[in-house]
Short mmCIF file of C-alpha atoms in Angstrom, two decimals:
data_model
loop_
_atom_site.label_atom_id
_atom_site.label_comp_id
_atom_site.label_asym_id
_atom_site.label_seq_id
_atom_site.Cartn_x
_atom_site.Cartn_y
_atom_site.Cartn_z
CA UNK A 7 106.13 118.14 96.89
CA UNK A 8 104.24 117.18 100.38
CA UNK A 9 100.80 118.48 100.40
CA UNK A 10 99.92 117.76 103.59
CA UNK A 11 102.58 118.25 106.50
CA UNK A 12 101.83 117.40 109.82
CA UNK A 13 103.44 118.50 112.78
CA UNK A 14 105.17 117.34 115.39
CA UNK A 15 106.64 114.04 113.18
CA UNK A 16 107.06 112.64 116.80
CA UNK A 17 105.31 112.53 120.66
CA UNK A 18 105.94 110.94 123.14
CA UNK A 19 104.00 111.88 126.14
CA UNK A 20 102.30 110.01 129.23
CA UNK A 21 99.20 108.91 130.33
CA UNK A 22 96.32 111.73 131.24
CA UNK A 23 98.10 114.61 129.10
CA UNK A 24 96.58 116.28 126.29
CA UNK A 25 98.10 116.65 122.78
CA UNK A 26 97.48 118.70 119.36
CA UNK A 27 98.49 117.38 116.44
CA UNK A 28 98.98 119.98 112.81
CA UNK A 29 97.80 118.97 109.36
CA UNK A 30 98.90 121.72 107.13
CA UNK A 31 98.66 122.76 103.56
CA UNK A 32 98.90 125.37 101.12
CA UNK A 33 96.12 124.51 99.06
CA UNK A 34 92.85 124.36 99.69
CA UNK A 35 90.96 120.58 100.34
CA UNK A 36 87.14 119.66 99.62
CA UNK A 37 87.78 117.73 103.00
CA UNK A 38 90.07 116.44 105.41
CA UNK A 39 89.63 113.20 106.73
CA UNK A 40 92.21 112.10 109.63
CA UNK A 41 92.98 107.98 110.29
CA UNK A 42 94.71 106.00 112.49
CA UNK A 43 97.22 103.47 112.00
CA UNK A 44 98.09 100.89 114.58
CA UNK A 45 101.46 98.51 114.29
CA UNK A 46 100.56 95.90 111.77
CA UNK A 47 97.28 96.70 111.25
CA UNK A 48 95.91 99.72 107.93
CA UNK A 49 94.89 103.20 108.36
CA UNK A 50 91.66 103.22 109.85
CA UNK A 51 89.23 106.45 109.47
CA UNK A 52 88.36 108.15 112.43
CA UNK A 53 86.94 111.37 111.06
CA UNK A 54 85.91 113.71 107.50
CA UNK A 55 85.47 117.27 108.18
CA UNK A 56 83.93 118.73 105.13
CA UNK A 57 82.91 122.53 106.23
CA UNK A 58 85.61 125.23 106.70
CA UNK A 59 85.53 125.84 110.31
CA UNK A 60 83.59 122.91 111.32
CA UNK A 61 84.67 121.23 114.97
CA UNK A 62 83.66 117.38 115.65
CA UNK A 63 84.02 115.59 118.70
CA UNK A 64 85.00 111.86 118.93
CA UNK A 65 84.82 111.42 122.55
CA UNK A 66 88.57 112.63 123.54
CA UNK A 67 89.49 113.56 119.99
CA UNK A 68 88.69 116.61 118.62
CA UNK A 69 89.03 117.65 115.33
CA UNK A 70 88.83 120.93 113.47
CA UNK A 71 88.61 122.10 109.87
CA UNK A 72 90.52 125.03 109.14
CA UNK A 73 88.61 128.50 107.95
CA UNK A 74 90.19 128.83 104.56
CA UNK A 75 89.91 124.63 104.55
CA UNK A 76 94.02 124.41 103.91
CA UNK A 77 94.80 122.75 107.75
CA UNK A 78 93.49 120.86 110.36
CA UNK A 79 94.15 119.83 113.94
CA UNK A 80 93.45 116.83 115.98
CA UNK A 81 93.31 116.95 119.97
CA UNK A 82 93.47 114.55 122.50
CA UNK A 83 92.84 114.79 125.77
CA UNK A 84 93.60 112.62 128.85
CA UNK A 85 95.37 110.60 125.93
CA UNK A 86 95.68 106.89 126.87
CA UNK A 87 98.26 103.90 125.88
CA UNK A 88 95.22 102.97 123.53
CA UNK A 89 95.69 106.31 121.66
CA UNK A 90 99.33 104.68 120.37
CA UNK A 91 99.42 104.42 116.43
CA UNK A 92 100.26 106.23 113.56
CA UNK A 93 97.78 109.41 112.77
CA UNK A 94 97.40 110.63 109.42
CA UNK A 95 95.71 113.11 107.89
CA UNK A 96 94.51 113.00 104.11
CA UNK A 97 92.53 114.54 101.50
CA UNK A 98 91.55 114.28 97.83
CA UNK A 99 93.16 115.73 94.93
CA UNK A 100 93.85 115.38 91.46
CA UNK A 101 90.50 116.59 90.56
CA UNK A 102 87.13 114.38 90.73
CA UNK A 103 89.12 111.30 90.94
CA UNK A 104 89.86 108.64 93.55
CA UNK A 105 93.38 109.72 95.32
CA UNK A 106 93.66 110.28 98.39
CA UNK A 107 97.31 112.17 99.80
CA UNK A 108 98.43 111.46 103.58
CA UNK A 109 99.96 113.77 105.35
CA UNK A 110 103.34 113.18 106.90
CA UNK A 111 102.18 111.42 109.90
CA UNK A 112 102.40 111.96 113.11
CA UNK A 113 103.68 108.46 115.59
CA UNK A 114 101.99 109.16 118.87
CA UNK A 115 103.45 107.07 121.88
CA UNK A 116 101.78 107.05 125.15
CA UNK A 117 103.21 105.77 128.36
CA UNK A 118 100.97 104.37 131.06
CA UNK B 7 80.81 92.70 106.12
CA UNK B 8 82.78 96.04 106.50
CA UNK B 9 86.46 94.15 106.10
CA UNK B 10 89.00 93.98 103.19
CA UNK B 11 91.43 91.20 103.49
CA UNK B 12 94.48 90.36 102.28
CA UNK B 13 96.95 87.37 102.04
CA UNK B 14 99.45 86.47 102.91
CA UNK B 15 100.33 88.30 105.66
CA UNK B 16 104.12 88.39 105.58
CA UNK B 17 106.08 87.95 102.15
CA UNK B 18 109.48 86.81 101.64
CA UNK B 19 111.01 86.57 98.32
CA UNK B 20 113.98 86.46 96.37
CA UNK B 21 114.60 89.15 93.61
CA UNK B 22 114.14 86.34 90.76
CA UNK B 23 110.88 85.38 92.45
CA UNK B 24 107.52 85.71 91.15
CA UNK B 25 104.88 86.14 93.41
CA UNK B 26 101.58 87.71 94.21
CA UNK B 27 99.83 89.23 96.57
CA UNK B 28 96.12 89.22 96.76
CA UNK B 29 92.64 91.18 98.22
CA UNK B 30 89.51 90.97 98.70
CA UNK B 31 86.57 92.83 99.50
CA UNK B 32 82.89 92.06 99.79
CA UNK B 33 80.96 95.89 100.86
CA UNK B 34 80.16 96.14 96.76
CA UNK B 35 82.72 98.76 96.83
CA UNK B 36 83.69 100.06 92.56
CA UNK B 37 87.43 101.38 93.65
CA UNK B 38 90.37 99.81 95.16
CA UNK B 39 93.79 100.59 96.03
CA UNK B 40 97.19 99.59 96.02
CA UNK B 41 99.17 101.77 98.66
CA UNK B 42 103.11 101.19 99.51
CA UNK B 43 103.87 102.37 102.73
CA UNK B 44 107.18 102.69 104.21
CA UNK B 45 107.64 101.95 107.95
CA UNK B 46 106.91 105.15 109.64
CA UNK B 47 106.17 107.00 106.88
CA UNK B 48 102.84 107.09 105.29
CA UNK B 49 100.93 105.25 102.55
CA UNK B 50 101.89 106.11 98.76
CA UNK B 51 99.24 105.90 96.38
CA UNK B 52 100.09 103.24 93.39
CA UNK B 53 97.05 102.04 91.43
CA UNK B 54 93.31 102.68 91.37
CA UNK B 55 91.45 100.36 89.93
CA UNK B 56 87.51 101.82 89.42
CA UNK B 57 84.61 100.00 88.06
CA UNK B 58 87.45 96.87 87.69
CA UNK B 59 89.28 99.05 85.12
CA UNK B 60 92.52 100.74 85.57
CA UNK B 61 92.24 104.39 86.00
CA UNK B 62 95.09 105.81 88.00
CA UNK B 63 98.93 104.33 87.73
CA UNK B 64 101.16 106.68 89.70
CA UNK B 65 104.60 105.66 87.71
CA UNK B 66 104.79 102.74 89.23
CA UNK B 67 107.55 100.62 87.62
CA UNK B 68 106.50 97.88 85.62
CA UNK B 69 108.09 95.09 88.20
CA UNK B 70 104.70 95.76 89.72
CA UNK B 71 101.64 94.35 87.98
CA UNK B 72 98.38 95.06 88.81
CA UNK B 73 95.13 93.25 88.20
CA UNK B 74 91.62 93.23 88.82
CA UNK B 75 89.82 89.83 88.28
CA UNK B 76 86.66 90.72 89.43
CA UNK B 77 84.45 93.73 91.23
CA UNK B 78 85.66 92.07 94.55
CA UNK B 79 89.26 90.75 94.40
CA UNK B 80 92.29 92.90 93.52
CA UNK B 81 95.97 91.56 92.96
CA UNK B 82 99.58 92.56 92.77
CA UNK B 83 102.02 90.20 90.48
CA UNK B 84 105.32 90.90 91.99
CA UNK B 85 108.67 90.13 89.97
CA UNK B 86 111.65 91.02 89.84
CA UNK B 87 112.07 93.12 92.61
CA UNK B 88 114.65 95.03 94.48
CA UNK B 89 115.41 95.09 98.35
CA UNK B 90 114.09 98.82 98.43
CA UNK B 91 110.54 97.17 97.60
CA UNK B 92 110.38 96.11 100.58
CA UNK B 93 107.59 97.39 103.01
CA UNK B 94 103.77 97.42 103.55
CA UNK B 95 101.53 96.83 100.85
CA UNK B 96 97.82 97.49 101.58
CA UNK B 97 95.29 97.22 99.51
CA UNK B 98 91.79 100.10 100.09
CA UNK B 99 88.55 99.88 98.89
CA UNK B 100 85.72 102.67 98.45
CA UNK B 101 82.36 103.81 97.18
CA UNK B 102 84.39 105.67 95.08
CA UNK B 103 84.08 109.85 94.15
CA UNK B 104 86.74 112.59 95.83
CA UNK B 105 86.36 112.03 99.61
CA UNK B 106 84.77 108.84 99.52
CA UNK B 107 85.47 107.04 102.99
CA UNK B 108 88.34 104.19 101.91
CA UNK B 109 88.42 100.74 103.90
CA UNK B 110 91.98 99.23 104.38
CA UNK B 111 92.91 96.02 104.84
CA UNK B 112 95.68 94.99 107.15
CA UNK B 113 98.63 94.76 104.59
CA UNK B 114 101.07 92.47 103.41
CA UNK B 115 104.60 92.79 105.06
CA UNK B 116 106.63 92.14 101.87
CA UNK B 117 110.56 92.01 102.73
CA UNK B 118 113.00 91.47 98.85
CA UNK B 119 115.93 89.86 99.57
#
């Protein structure tokens, strides 16, 4: 069983549009942290949202914890060919220990 | 120093082959990781490894062999593997605790022929 699906699995879109990408779950997260992946390269963390509701703002990207803390979005706008990669979301579970689940990913392609 | 690293970069190996894959961190993190990842598809959670002791092992068949020498270095004894085996192993480290901010390293492209 997926936790965390993501939506769309795919986008390709071109330079100076704006994009949303889904993080969804039926359970309830402590936090939600979202990464990005580039070709040959690991995940690397962009942003932890820890308070239901809670909005942050990473220049372009904005990211939002859900309410009920059980889904999150990521936005981009005027996206950029440097925006390519792999975006994941994750989030803790199996209790107080160390795992981390990724969502299903979402490959973002932008054309200049 | 903010960087985990791991070697070698690319991995090719027969499925009689022993081999091993190695990583290495110097931020004084307690956890680290062994993640499979698939291409396009994200990272599976394999071993945790906290306070140099194994503490999570997510049914990971025993082909795979992990060890921690030390606080900093982490490896994976490989042998005996199948072609599906093949894909991106990266290795994570962390402060540790649910949430706690993990630092990957740039993986090892592993290909089983």
């Amino acid at each position: 069983t997926q936790l965390l699906e993501q939506s769309p699995q795919f986008l390709s879109i071109q330079e100076g549009e704006n994009l949303t990408v889904y993080c969804n779950s039926s359970s309830v997260f402590s936090s939600l942290q979202w990464y990005r992946q580039e070709p040959g390269e690991g995940p690397v963390l962009l942003v932890t949202v820890v308070t239901g509701g809670e909005v942050k703002k990473l220049k372009r990207l904005t990211f939002q914890f859900g309410d009920a803390r059980k889904d999150s979005s990521l936005h981009i706008t005027a996206a950029q060919p440097g925006d390519t990669g792999l975006y994941l979301c994750a989030g803790p579970y199996g209790g107080a220990t160390n795992k981390l689940i990724f969502g299903t990913g979402t490959l973002l392609a932008v054309q200049p | 120093d903010t960087e985990v690293t791991q070697t070698p970069k690319h991995l090719v190996m027969g499925m009689t082959n022993k081999k091993s894959l190695k990583c290495e961190q110097h931020m004084g993190h307690r956890a680290m990781y062994w993640y499979k990842q698939k291409a396009k598809k994200p990272p599976e959670l394999m071993f945790v490894y906290s306070y140099e002791k194994l503490s999570i092992n997510e049914s990971v068949p025993s082909r795979f062999s992990p060890e921690c020498p030390n606080s900093s270095l982490l490896n994976l004894h490989l042998h005996a593997l199948q072609p599906e085996d093949s894909a991106l192993y990266l290795c994570a480290s962390s402060q540790g605790g649910q949430g706690a901010r993990k630092f990957f390293g740039p993986g090892t492209r592993l290909t089983v022929l």
